[in-house]
PDB file of C-alpha atoms in Angstrom:
ATOM      1  CA  UNK R   1       7.619  -7.026 -44.904  1.00 40.00           C
ATOM      2  CA  UNK R   2       7.241  -8.283 -41.336  1.00 43.00           C
ATOM      3  CA  UNK R   3       9.507  -5.552 -39.985  1.00 47.00           C
ATOM      4  CA  UNK R   4       7.684  -2.775 -41.830  1.00 41.00           C
ATOM      5  CA  UNK R   5       4.341  -4.078 -40.548  1.00 43.00           C
ATOM      6  CA  UNK R   6       5.518  -4.186 -36.946  1.00 55.00           C
ATOM      7  CA  UNK R   7       3.655  -1.688 -34.776  1.00 63.00           C
ATOM      8  CA  UNK R   8       5.809   1.059 -33.339  1.00 75.00           C
ATOM      9  CA  UNK R   9       5.606   1.225 -29.532  1.00 82.00           C
ATOM     10  CA  UNK R  10       5.614   4.367 -27.437  1.00 84.00           C
ATOM     11  CA  UNK R  11       8.373   4.965 -24.907  1.00 86.00           C
ATOM     12  CA  UNK R  12       6.446   3.780 -21.835  1.00 89.00           C
ATOM     13  CA  UNK R  13       4.945   0.832 -23.675  1.00 92.00           C
ATOM     14  CA  UNK R  14       8.393  -0.297 -24.823  1.00 91.00           C
ATOM     15  CA  UNK R  15       9.826   0.114 -21.337  1.00 92.00           C
ATOM     16  CA  UNK R  16       7.025  -2.020 -19.905  1.00 92.00           C
ATOM     17  CA  UNK R  17       7.640  -4.637 -22.566  1.00 92.00           C
ATOM     18  CA  UNK R  18      11.347  -4.818 -21.725  1.00 94.00           C
ATOM     19  CA  UNK R  19      10.591  -5.105 -18.013  1.00 92.00           C
ATOM     20  CA  UNK R  20       8.152  -7.953 -18.714  1.00 91.00           C
ATOM     21  CA  UNK R  21      10.722  -9.734 -20.880  1.00 92.00           C
ATOM     22  CA  UNK R  22      13.412  -9.303 -18.234  1.00 90.00           C
ATOM     23  CA  UNK R  23      11.136 -10.623 -15.479  1.00 87.00           C
ATOM     24  CA  UNK R  24      10.269 -13.593 -17.638  1.00 87.00           C
ATOM     25  CA  UNK R  25      13.935 -14.430 -18.117  1.00 88.00           C
ATOM     26  CA  UNK R  26      14.805 -13.775 -14.462  1.00 82.00           C
ATOM     27  CA  UNK R  27      12.078 -16.229 -13.459  1.00 78.00           C
ATOM     28  CA  UNK R  28      13.978 -19.111 -15.011  1.00 78.00           C
ATOM     29  CA  UNK R  29      17.593 -18.015 -14.447  1.00 81.00           C
ATOM     30  CA  UNK R  30      19.551 -15.829 -12.105  1.00 77.00           C
ATOM     31  CA  UNK R  31      19.708 -12.191 -13.320  1.00 78.00           C
ATOM     32  CA  UNK R  32      23.480 -12.282 -13.743  1.00 81.00           C
ATOM     33  CA  UNK R  33      23.062 -15.132 -16.242  1.00 86.00           C
ATOM     34  CA  UNK R  34      20.713 -13.090 -18.463  1.00 89.00           C
ATOM     35  CA  UNK R  35      22.373 -10.870 -21.062  1.00 91.00           C
ATOM     36  CA  UNK R  36      21.187  -7.661 -22.709  1.00 93.00           C
ATOM     37  CA  UNK R  37      21.501  -9.440 -26.065  1.00 93.00           C
ATOM     38  CA  UNK R  38      19.068 -12.089 -24.877  1.00 94.00           C
ATOM     39  CA  UNK R  39      16.600  -9.470 -23.640  1.00 94.00           C
ATOM     40  CA  UNK R  40      16.849  -7.583 -26.933  1.00 94.00           C
ATOM     41  CA  UNK R  41      16.299 -10.728 -28.970  1.00 94.00           C
ATOM     42  CA  UNK R  42      13.271 -11.760 -26.895  1.00 93.00           C
ATOM     43  CA  UNK R  43      11.803  -8.254 -27.244  1.00 92.00           C
ATOM     44  CA  UNK R  44      12.450  -8.207 -30.987  1.00 92.00           C
ATOM     45  CA  UNK R  45      14.663  -5.110 -30.949  1.00 92.00           C
ATOM     46  CA  UNK R  46      18.351  -4.352 -31.256  1.00 92.00           C
ATOM     47  CA  UNK R  47      20.805  -4.236 -28.355  1.00 93.00           C
ATOM     48  CA  UNK R  48      21.440  -0.449 -28.792  1.00 93.00           C
ATOM     49  CA  UNK R  49      17.702   0.148 -28.588  1.00 92.00           C
ATOM     50  CA  UNK R  50      17.564  -1.528 -25.177  1.00 93.00           C
ATOM     51  CA  UNK R  51      20.129   0.991 -23.969  1.00 93.00           C
ATOM     52  CA  UNK R  52      17.976   3.756 -25.410  1.00 91.00           C
ATOM     53  CA  UNK R  53      15.276   2.906 -22.862  1.00 93.00           C
ATOM     54  CA  UNK R  54      17.517   1.816 -19.982  1.00 93.00           C
ATOM     55  CA  UNK R  55      21.031   3.186 -19.288  1.00 90.00           C
ATOM     56  CA  UNK R  56      22.314  -0.299 -18.499  1.00 86.00           C
ATOM     57  CA  UNK R  57      21.420  -3.764 -17.385  1.00 86.00           C
ATOM     58  CA  UNK R  58      21.351  -2.710 -13.762  1.00 85.00           C
ATOM     59  CA  UNK R  59      18.667  -0.068 -14.340  1.00 87.00           C
ATOM     60  CA  UNK R  60      16.541  -2.624 -16.207  1.00 89.00           C
ATOM     61  CA  UNK R  61      17.096  -5.105 -13.403  1.00 86.00           C
ATOM     62  CA  UNK R  62      15.991  -2.569 -10.790  1.00 85.00           C
ATOM     63  CA  UNK R  63      12.872  -1.735 -12.794  1.00 89.00           C
ATOM     64  CA  UNK R  64      12.093  -5.463 -12.936  1.00 88.00           C
ATOM     65  CA  UNK R  65      12.679  -5.707  -9.177  1.00 86.00           C
ATOM     66  CA  UNK R  66      10.224  -2.885  -8.524  1.00 87.00           C
ATOM     67  CA  UNK R  67       7.615  -4.563 -10.722  1.00 89.00           C
ATOM     68  CA  UNK R  68       8.154  -7.894  -8.954  1.00 88.00           C
ATOM     69  CA  UNK R  69       8.044  -6.177  -5.564  1.00 89.00           C
ATOM     70  CA  UNK R  70       4.731  -4.529  -6.369  1.00 91.00           C
ATOM     71  CA  UNK R  71       3.253  -7.805  -7.552  1.00 91.00           C
ATOM     72  CA  UNK R  72       4.507  -9.664  -4.486  1.00 91.00           C
ATOM     73  CA  UNK R  73       3.136  -6.993  -2.147  1.00 93.00           C
ATOM     74  CA  UNK R  74      -0.262  -7.383  -3.803  1.00 94.00           C
ATOM     75  CA  UNK R  75      -0.267 -11.085  -2.884  1.00 94.00           C
ATOM     76  CA  UNK R  76      -0.731 -10.117   0.778  1.00 94.00           C
ATOM     77  CA  UNK R  77      -3.912  -8.156   0.086  1.00 94.00           C
ATOM     78  CA  UNK R  78      -6.901 -10.196   1.246  1.00 94.00           C
ATOM     79  CA  UNK R  79     -10.541  -9.269   2.025  1.00 94.00           C
ATOM     80  CA  UNK R  80     -11.058  -9.093   5.782  1.00 91.00           C
ATOM     81  CA  UNK R  81     -13.826 -11.648   5.859  1.00 90.00           C
ATOM     82  CA  UNK R  82     -14.011 -15.028   7.537  1.00 90.00           C
ATOM     83  CA  UNK R  83     -11.665 -16.670  10.050  1.00 92.00           C
ATOM     84  CA  UNK R  84      -8.154 -15.274  10.219  1.00 93.00           C
ATOM     85  CA  UNK R  85      -6.639 -18.733   9.753  1.00 94.00           C
ATOM     86  CA  UNK R  86      -8.390 -19.162   6.401  1.00 94.00           C
ATOM     87  CA  UNK R  87      -7.353 -15.671   5.308  1.00 95.00           C
ATOM     88  CA  UNK R  88      -3.702 -16.293   6.119  1.00 96.00           C
ATOM     89  CA  UNK R  89      -3.819 -19.606   4.268  1.00 96.00           C
ATOM     90  CA  UNK R  90      -5.111 -17.906   1.120  1.00 96.00           C
ATOM     91  CA  UNK R  91      -2.350 -15.292   1.434  1.00 97.00           C
ATOM     92  CA  UNK R  92       0.263 -18.033   1.748  1.00 97.00           C
ATOM     93  CA  UNK R  93      -1.191 -19.769  -1.307  1.00 97.00           C
ATOM     94  CA  UNK R  94      -0.765 -16.641  -3.445  1.00 97.00           C
ATOM     95  CA  UNK R  95       2.660 -15.995  -1.934  1.00 96.00           C
ATOM     96  CA  UNK R  96       3.898 -19.463  -2.916  1.00 97.00           C
ATOM     97  CA  UNK R  97       2.313 -19.075  -6.356  1.00 96.00           C
ATOM     98  CA  UNK R  98       4.630 -16.121  -6.874  1.00 93.00           C
ATOM     99  CA  UNK R  99       7.599 -17.998  -5.437  1.00 93.00           C
ATOM    100  CA  UNK R 100       6.988 -20.970  -7.712  1.00 91.00           C
ATOM    101  CA  UNK R 101       6.438 -18.847 -10.828  1.00 89.00           C
ATOM    102  CA  UNK R 102       9.472 -16.601 -10.247  1.00 87.00           C
ATOM    103  CA  UNK R 103      11.972 -18.923  -8.554  1.00 86.00           C
ATOM    104  CA  UNK R 104      15.372 -17.354  -9.346  1.00 82.00           C
ATOM    105  CA  UNK R 105      13.804 -13.905  -9.624  1.00 79.00           C
ATOM    106  CA  UNK R 106      12.236 -14.294  -6.173  1.00 85.00           C
ATOM    107  CA  UNK R 107      15.563 -15.394  -4.727  1.00 82.00           C
ATOM    108  CA  UNK R 108      17.266 -12.363  -6.272  1.00 73.00           C
ATOM    109  CA  UNK R 109      14.542 -10.060  -5.006  1.00 75.00           C
ATOM    110  CA  UNK R 110      14.566 -11.311  -1.418  1.00 77.00           C
ATOM    111  CA  UNK R 111      18.332 -11.533  -1.209  1.00 69.00           C
ATOM    112  CA  UNK R 112      18.713  -7.991  -2.474  1.00 57.00           C
ATOM    113  CA  UNK R 113      19.869  -9.019  -5.933  1.00 46.00           C
ATOM    114  CA  UNK R 114      23.360  -9.660  -7.290  1.00 39.00           C
ATOM    115  CA  UNK R 115      23.916  -5.941  -7.772  1.00 34.00           C
ATOM    116  CA  UNK R 116      27.643  -6.007  -8.365  1.00 32.00           C
ATOM    117  CA  UNK R 117      27.527  -8.849 -10.860  1.00 34.00           C
ATOM    118  CA  UNK R 118      24.580  -7.407 -12.728  1.00 35.00           C
ATOM    119  CA  UNK R 119      25.451  -3.772 -12.667  1.00 37.00           C
ATOM    120  CA  UNK R 120      29.026  -3.807 -13.748  1.00 38.00           C
ATOM    121  CA  UNK R 121      29.428  -0.482 -11.952  1.00 37.00           C
ATOM    122  CA  UNK R 122      26.953   1.446 -14.114  1.00 40.00           C
ATOM    123  CA  UNK R 123      24.677   2.284 -11.165  1.00 37.00           C
ATOM    124  CA  UNK R 124      26.746   3.038  -8.042  1.00 35.00           C
ATOM    125  CA  UNK R 125      23.818   2.938  -5.612  1.00 39.00           C
ATOM    126  CA  UNK R 126      22.171  -0.195  -6.982  1.00 45.00           C
ATOM    127  CA  UNK R 127      22.465  -2.327  -3.822  1.00 52.00           C
ATOM    128  CA  UNK R 128      20.560   0.284  -1.817  1.00 61.00           C
ATOM    129  CA  UNK R 129      17.854   0.456  -4.462  1.00 69.00           C
ATOM    130  CA  UNK R 130      17.381  -3.301  -4.358  1.00 73.00           C
ATOM    131  CA  UNK R 131      17.221  -3.309  -0.558  1.00 80.00           C
ATOM    132  CA  UNK R 132      14.675  -0.497  -0.625  1.00 85.00           C
ATOM    133  CA  UNK R 133      12.454  -2.583  -2.912  1.00 85.00           C
ATOM    134  CA  UNK R 134      12.680  -5.574  -0.579  1.00 87.00           C
ATOM    135  CA  UNK R 135      11.958  -3.372   2.436  1.00 90.00           C
ATOM    136  CA  UNK R 136       8.856  -2.037   0.676  1.00 91.00           C
ATOM    137  CA  UNK R 137       7.592  -5.602   0.175  1.00 91.00           C
ATOM    138  CA  UNK R 138       8.185  -6.485   3.819  1.00 93.00           C
ATOM    139  CA  UNK R 139       6.505  -3.301   5.027  1.00 95.00           C
ATOM    140  CA  UNK R 140       3.469  -3.914   2.808  1.00 95.00           C
ATOM    141  CA  UNK R 141       3.118  -7.456   4.178  1.00 95.00           C
ATOM    142  CA  UNK R 142       3.502  -6.173   7.763  1.00 97.00           C
ATOM    143  CA  UNK R 143       0.783  -3.547   7.307  1.00 96.00           C
ATOM    144  CA  UNK R 144      -1.596  -6.039   5.722  1.00 96.00           C
ATOM    145  CA  UNK R 145      -1.256  -8.472   8.634  1.00 96.00           C
ATOM    146  CA  UNK R 146      -1.870  -5.699  11.177  1.00 96.00           C
ATOM    147  CA  UNK R 147      -4.977  -4.704   9.220  1.00 95.00           C
ATOM    148  CA  UNK R 148      -6.268  -8.284   9.495  1.00 94.00           C
ATOM    149  CA  UNK R 149      -5.620  -8.151  13.234  1.00 94.00           C
ATOM    150  CA  UNK R 150      -7.526  -4.848  13.326  1.00 93.00           C
ATOM    151  CA  UNK R 151      -4.643  -3.198  15.153  1.00 94.00           C
ATOM    152  CA  UNK R 152      -3.608   0.339  14.217  1.00 92.00           C
ATOM    153  CA  UNK R 153      -0.919   0.910  16.825  1.00 93.00           C
ATOM    154  CA  UNK R 154       0.726  -2.394  17.704  1.00 94.00           C
ATOM    155  CA  UNK R 155       2.682  -2.877  20.877  1.00 94.00           C
ATOM    156  CA  UNK R 156       6.404  -3.413  20.525  1.00 94.00           C
ATOM    157  CA  UNK R 157       5.940  -7.134  21.137  1.00 95.00           C
ATOM    158  CA  UNK R 158       3.181  -7.522  18.539  1.00 96.00           C
ATOM    159  CA  UNK R 159       5.163  -5.554  15.949  1.00 97.00           C
ATOM    160  CA  UNK R 160       8.126  -7.864  16.551  1.00 96.00           C
ATOM    161  CA  UNK R 161       5.933 -10.957  16.172  1.00 97.00           C
ATOM    162  CA  UNK R 162       4.408  -9.827  12.873  1.00 97.00           C
ATOM    163  CA  UNK R 163       7.750  -8.782  11.381  1.00 97.00           C
ATOM    164  CA  UNK R 164       9.329 -12.042  12.541  1.00 97.00           C
ATOM    165  CA  UNK R 165       6.562 -14.005  10.859  1.00 97.00           C
ATOM    166  CA  UNK R 166       6.976 -12.115   7.565  1.00 96.00           C
ATOM    167  CA  UNK R 167      10.709 -12.892   7.663  1.00 95.00           C
ATOM    168  CA  UNK R 168       9.949 -16.524   8.496  1.00 96.00           C
ATOM    169  CA  UNK R 169       7.671 -16.830   5.455  1.00 96.00           C
ATOM    170  CA  UNK R 170      10.401 -15.345   3.269  1.00 94.00           C
ATOM    171  CA  UNK R 171      13.135 -17.630   4.626  1.00 94.00           C
ATOM    172  CA  UNK R 172      10.911 -20.699   4.407  1.00 96.00           C
ATOM    173  CA  UNK R 173      10.177 -19.965   0.745  1.00 95.00           C
ATOM    174  CA  UNK R 174      13.857 -19.480  -0.077  1.00 93.00           C
ATOM    175  CA  UNK R 175      14.808 -22.758   1.598  1.00 93.00           C
ATOM    176  CA  UNK R 176      11.938 -24.540  -0.136  1.00 95.00           C
ATOM    177  CA  UNK R 177      13.216 -23.351  -3.519  1.00 91.00           C
ATOM    178  CA  UNK R 178      16.608 -24.930  -2.857  1.00 89.00           C
ATOM    179  CA  UNK R 179      15.256 -28.483  -2.753  1.00 88.00           C
ATOM    180  CA  UNK R 180      11.446 -28.567  -2.381  1.00 93.00           C
ATOM    181  CA  UNK R 181      11.865 -31.430   0.062  1.00 94.00           C
ATOM    182  CA  UNK R 182       8.609 -30.588   1.861  1.00 95.00           C
ATOM    183  CA  UNK R 183       5.277 -30.402   0.064  1.00 96.00           C
ATOM    184  CA  UNK R 184       4.278 -26.824  -0.658  1.00 96.00           C
ATOM    185  CA  UNK R 185       0.756 -27.269   0.758  1.00 96.00           C
ATOM    186  CA  UNK R 186       2.211 -28.496   4.047  1.00 96.00           C
ATOM    187  CA  UNK R 187       4.446 -25.440   4.309  1.00 96.00           C
ATOM    188  CA  UNK R 188       1.528 -23.088   3.682  1.00 97.00           C
ATOM    189  CA  UNK R 189      -0.401 -24.634   6.583  1.00 96.00           C
ATOM    190  CA  UNK R 190       2.733 -24.707   8.727  1.00 96.00           C
ATOM    191  CA  UNK R 191       3.284 -20.976   8.254  1.00 97.00           C
ATOM    192  CA  UNK R 192      -0.288 -20.247   9.353  1.00 96.00           C
ATOM    193  CA  UNK R 193       0.337 -22.394  12.427  1.00 94.00           C
ATOM    194  CA  UNK R 194       3.633 -20.580  12.970  1.00 96.00           C
ATOM    195  CA  UNK R 195       1.815 -17.269  13.125  1.00 96.00           C
ATOM    196  CA  UNK R 196      -0.603 -18.275  15.876  1.00 93.00           C
ATOM    197  CA  UNK R 197       2.196 -20.073  17.732  1.00 93.00           C
ATOM    198  CA  UNK R 198       4.348 -16.925  17.761  1.00 95.00           C
ATOM    199  CA  UNK R 199       1.354 -14.888  18.905  1.00 95.00           C
ATOM    200  CA  UNK R 200       0.543 -17.377  21.674  1.00 93.00           C
ATOM    201  CA  UNK R 201       4.107 -17.387  22.999  1.00 94.00           C
ATOM    202  CA  UNK R 202       4.088 -13.585  23.083  1.00 94.00           C
ATOM    203  CA  UNK R 203       0.664 -13.570  24.738  1.00 94.00           C
ATOM    204  CA  UNK R 204       1.998 -15.660  27.615  1.00 93.00           C
ATOM    205  CA  UNK R 205       4.060 -12.637  28.698  1.00 91.00           C
ATOM    206  CA  UNK R 206       1.783  -9.791  27.556  1.00 93.00           C
ATOM    207  CA  UNK R 207      -1.782  -9.364  28.925  1.00 94.00           C
ATOM    208  CA  UNK R 208      -2.775  -6.999  26.106  1.00 93.00           C
ATOM    209  CA  UNK R 209      -1.594  -9.446  23.481  1.00 94.00           C
ATOM    210  CA  UNK R 210      -3.312 -12.252  25.381  1.00 95.00           C
ATOM    211  CA  UNK R 211      -6.650 -10.448  24.991  1.00 95.00           C
ATOM    212  CA  UNK R 212      -6.041 -10.136  21.248  1.00 94.00           C
ATOM    213  CA  UNK R 213      -5.197 -13.837  20.908  1.00 92.00           C
ATOM    214  CA  UNK R 214      -8.321 -14.823  22.861  1.00 93.00           C
ATOM    215  CA  UNK R 215     -10.392 -12.614  20.570  1.00 91.00           C
ATOM    216  CA  UNK R 216      -8.871 -14.207  17.472  1.00 89.00           C
ATOM    217  CA  UNK R 217      -9.344 -17.753  18.756  1.00 88.00           C
ATOM    218  CA  UNK R 218     -12.951 -17.025  19.697  1.00 89.00           C
ATOM    219  CA  UNK R 219     -13.678 -16.164  16.069  1.00 89.00           C
ATOM    220  CA  UNK R 220     -12.162 -19.377  14.714  1.00 89.00           C
ATOM    221  CA  UNK R 221     -14.417 -22.349  13.902  1.00 90.00           C
ATOM    222  CA  UNK R 222     -13.953 -25.565  15.907  1.00 88.00           C
ATOM    223  CA  UNK R 223     -12.521 -27.268  12.821  1.00 87.00           C
ATOM    224  CA  UNK R 224     -10.371 -24.284  11.761  1.00 85.00           C
ATOM    225  CA  UNK R 225      -6.614 -24.133  11.287  1.00 85.00           C
ATOM    226  CA  UNK R 226      -5.911 -22.677  14.711  1.00 82.00           C
ATOM    227  CA  UNK R 227      -7.993 -25.347  16.449  1.00 82.00           C
ATOM    228  CA  UNK R 228      -6.173 -27.951  14.357  1.00 82.00           C
ATOM    229  CA  UNK R 229      -2.859 -26.707  15.710  1.00 84.00           C
ATOM    230  CA  UNK R 230      -4.064 -26.877  19.315  1.00 78.00           C
ATOM    231  CA  UNK R 231      -5.274 -30.435  18.766  1.00 80.00           C
ATOM    232  CA  UNK R 232      -1.917 -31.459  17.349  1.00 81.00           C
ATOM    233  CA  UNK R 233      -0.013 -29.817  20.186  1.00 80.00           C
ATOM    234  CA  UNK R 234      -2.073 -31.615  22.813  1.00 77.00           C
ATOM    235  CA  UNK R 235      -1.015 -34.957  21.342  1.00 81.00           C
ATOM    236  CA  UNK R 236       2.623 -34.001  21.924  1.00 82.00           C
ATOM    237  CA  UNK R 237       2.175 -33.461  25.658  1.00 77.00           C
ATOM    238  CA  UNK R 238       3.116 -36.651  27.503  1.00 83.00           C
ATOM    239  CA  UNK R 239       0.423 -38.022  29.754  1.00 74.00           C
ATOM    240  CA  UNK R 240       0.969 -37.414  33.451  1.00 57.00           C
ATOM    241  CA  UNK R 241       2.244 -40.613  35.104  1.00 63.00           C
ATOM    242  CA  UNK R 242      -0.422 -42.381  37.103  1.00 61.00           C
ATOM    243  CA  UNK R 243      -0.121 -41.974  40.871  1.00 56.00           C
ATOM    244  CA  UNK R 244       1.523 -45.034  42.469  1.00 61.00           C
ATOM    245  CA  UNK R 245      -0.967 -47.363  44.122  1.00 65.00           C
ATOM    246  CA  UNK R 246      -0.629 -47.634  47.861  1.00 56.00           C
ATOM    247  CA  UNK R 247      -0.362 -51.329  48.795  1.00 58.00           C
ATOM    248  CA  UNK R 248      -3.383 -52.545  50.747  1.00 61.00           C
ATOM    249  CA  UNK R 249      -2.823 -53.907  54.237  1.00 54.00           C
ATOM    250  CA  UNK R 250      -3.828 -57.555  54.676  1.00 55.00           C
ATOM    251  CA  UNK R 251      -7.470 -57.981  55.623  1.00 52.00           C
ATOM    252  CA  UNK R 252      -8.007 -58.303  59.391  1.00 49.00           C
ATOM    253  CA  UNK R 253     -11.081 -58.270  61.547  1.00 48.00           C
ATOM    254  CA  UNK R 254     -11.427 -54.871  63.030  1.00 47.00           C
ATOM    255  CA  UNK R 255     -11.615 -54.792  66.813  1.00 46.00           C
ATOM    256  CA  UNK R 256     -13.026 -51.938  68.839  1.00 47.00           C
ATOM    257  CA  UNK R 257     -10.430 -49.896  70.621  1.00 48.00           C
ATOM    258  CA  UNK R 258     -12.657 -49.761  73.714  1.00 47.00           C
ATOM    259  CA  UNK R 259     -11.188 -52.170  76.235  1.00 47.00           C
ATOM    260  CA  UNK R 260     -13.425 -55.129  77.074  1.00 48.00           C
ATOM    261  CA  UNK R 261     -14.419 -54.925  80.742  1.00 46.00           C
ATOM    262  CA  UNK R 262     -15.838 -57.863  82.693  1.00 49.00           C
ATOM    263  CA  UNK R 263     -19.477 -57.524  83.769  1.00 49.00           C
ATOM    264  CA  UNK R 264     -19.879 -56.149  87.291  1.00 48.00           C
ATOM    265  CA  UNK R 265     -21.313 -58.640  89.777  1.00 50.00           C
ATOM    266  CA  UNK R 266     -25.082 -58.412  90.144  1.00 55.00           C
ATOM    267  CA  UNK R 267     -26.262 -57.047  93.467  1.00 51.00           C
ATOM    268  CA  UNK R 268     -28.257 -59.569  95.586  1.00 52.00           C
ATOM    269  CA  UNK R 269     -32.012 -59.162  95.482  1.00 55.00           C
ATOM    270  CA  UNK R 270     -33.693 -57.874  98.595  1.00 52.00           C
ATOM    271  CA  UNK R 271     -35.643 -60.549 100.529  1.00 51.00           C
ATOM    272  CA  UNK R 272     -39.348 -60.649  99.807  1.00 53.00           C
ATOM    273  CA  UNK R 273     -41.559 -59.627 102.642  1.00 43.00           C
TER     274      UNK R 273
END
């Protein structure tokens, strides 16, 4: 009775269901450890029916990657209101939400996916497809950060800084997943600090970038994240050693340098008349 009462799904609806099921499984285990049988059982359909909607496991995996990539890209979208430091912190919060919710799946996505192990040769160009998905995520993040900086045509140095920071966020998240030895909240703040630090180092050699950094810092509140970083950095600078004290000469009575001359003899008074 239960099977006859089950609602029949359309093609696109069923495909979306299978992608959701696959993503759910990839979130808890590496994609190569998830079987088509497991996906079929979770979706409530037969194994042959899975192949009716997807030619093989690799094609389902790639569809799941694209879905995950689109969701991850959306995490970098943030209203351009308020201090930049606060905006970046909210972006990092959503980014790490995704990382935490899709641990193994995130690792597979960012590392390009275990294409050979998953595909079994059924999709010859799978590795390129996975890389393209990852590149799309990185490009979306890059464009969002430039939009927050209000820069349409970045200089070569600024473009390098933003792309380096996106890669740093990705690498930091992957390393965090391996052991979670540092508190997530600390890493989110650290990555915001990393961004302004990279920008400041670049600004030291680029007058145009220096103007941008000054503009950004001028918009930050005195108790904001960027000011917090500057305060912390100042505490790391060793104090300049005090100038050595010049020893005082022993106290002596000062004597005029003008030589003391004896009084001239007084001329005799003229006789009174």
